[in-house]
Amino acid sequence: MDKHEHKHYHSPEVKKKELNRLSRTIGHLEKVKRMIENDEDCADVLIQLSACRGALNSLGKEIINEHMEHCIAHAIEDGDVGMLESFKEAVEKFY
């Protein structure tokens, strides 16, 4: 099987949690934008950027874990080797 056929399903609770985290991160990025526009201290901007990066990394790790626990488990049950390869490539790009 070249192309994975597995359908993705994520619980509404998990999606809500992930979207809330992403919304907070977007808020942080908007703050960084305002800081730059207002010529605020570069050290403070870097600290805010670091917080954004940390939040994105945490969200990415949550998505990886969720995918492994549910989607990958189902793909293995279905014999969907293509999904395993595409997920491996995505994880390598994430890190």
XYZ file of C-alpha atoms in Angstrom:
95
model
C 0.000 0.000 0.000
C 1.740 3.202 -1.137
C -0.763 5.779 0.033
C -2.194 5.499 3.499
C -5.915 4.927 3.635
C -6.393 5.299 7.379
C -9.002 7.840 8.376
C -7.980 10.224 11.125
C -10.238 10.769 14.084
C -9.424 12.957 17.033
C -11.771 13.376 19.946
C -13.445 16.754 20.323
C -11.801 17.138 23.747
C -8.301 16.612 22.350
C -8.944 18.934 19.405
C -10.298 21.625 21.731
C -7.241 21.349 23.970
C -4.853 21.531 21.002
C -6.703 24.446 19.412
C -6.711 26.341 22.724
C -2.949 25.884 23.015
C -2.510 27.082 19.460
C -4.714 30.123 20.106
C -2.606 31.050 23.134
C 0.545 30.714 21.035
C -0.946 32.937 18.333
C -1.682 35.478 21.059
C 1.954 35.331 22.151
C 3.112 35.855 18.567
C 0.792 38.847 18.207
C 2.370 40.234 21.381
C 5.841 39.758 19.853
C 4.694 41.606 16.739
C 3.446 44.532 18.830
C 6.674 44.547 20.811
C 8.713 44.837 17.615
C 6.390 47.508 16.225
C 6.790 49.472 19.478
C 10.587 49.130 19.508
C 10.546 47.268 22.809
C 13.707 45.817 24.283
C 15.258 43.096 22.111
C 15.931 40.871 25.127
C 12.231 40.973 26.042
C 11.279 40.132 22.447
C 13.631 37.144 22.484
C 12.157 35.910 25.755
C 8.654 36.079 24.260
C 9.855 34.295 21.107
C 11.370 31.587 23.270
C 8.015 31.122 25.001
C 6.332 30.820 21.582
C 8.828 28.230 20.422
C 8.350 26.257 23.639
C 4.581 26.351 23.250
C 4.784 25.146 19.640
C 7.191 22.364 20.588
C 4.861 21.239 23.385
C 1.901 21.239 21.030
C 3.904 19.269 18.480
C 4.822 16.675 21.095
C 1.166 16.357 22.109
C 0.169 15.835 18.489
C 2.925 13.245 18.013
C 1.803 11.349 21.126
C -1.855 11.517 20.133
C -1.010 10.293 16.651
C 1.052 7.386 17.972
C -1.584 6.334 20.485
C -4.469 6.361 18.053
C -3.676 6.774 14.368
C -0.492 4.715 14.261
C -2.068 1.952 16.327
C -4.970 1.769 13.863
C -2.636 1.942 10.871
C -0.651 -1.013 12.205
C -3.873 -2.969 12.739
C -4.857 -2.140 9.140
C -1.384 -2.973 7.764
C -0.941 0.596 6.540
C 2.845 0.798 6.154
C 2.578 4.023 4.138
C 1.251 5.926 7.130
C 4.158 4.746 9.257
C 6.655 6.045 6.698
C 4.912 9.385 6.256
C 4.674 9.831 10.028
C 8.373 9.041 10.426
C 9.215 11.700 7.829
C 6.946 14.243 9.537
C 8.573 13.600 12.946
C 12.041 14.007 11.424
C 11.001 17.369 9.940
C 9.462 18.462 13.243
C 12.717 17.895 15.088
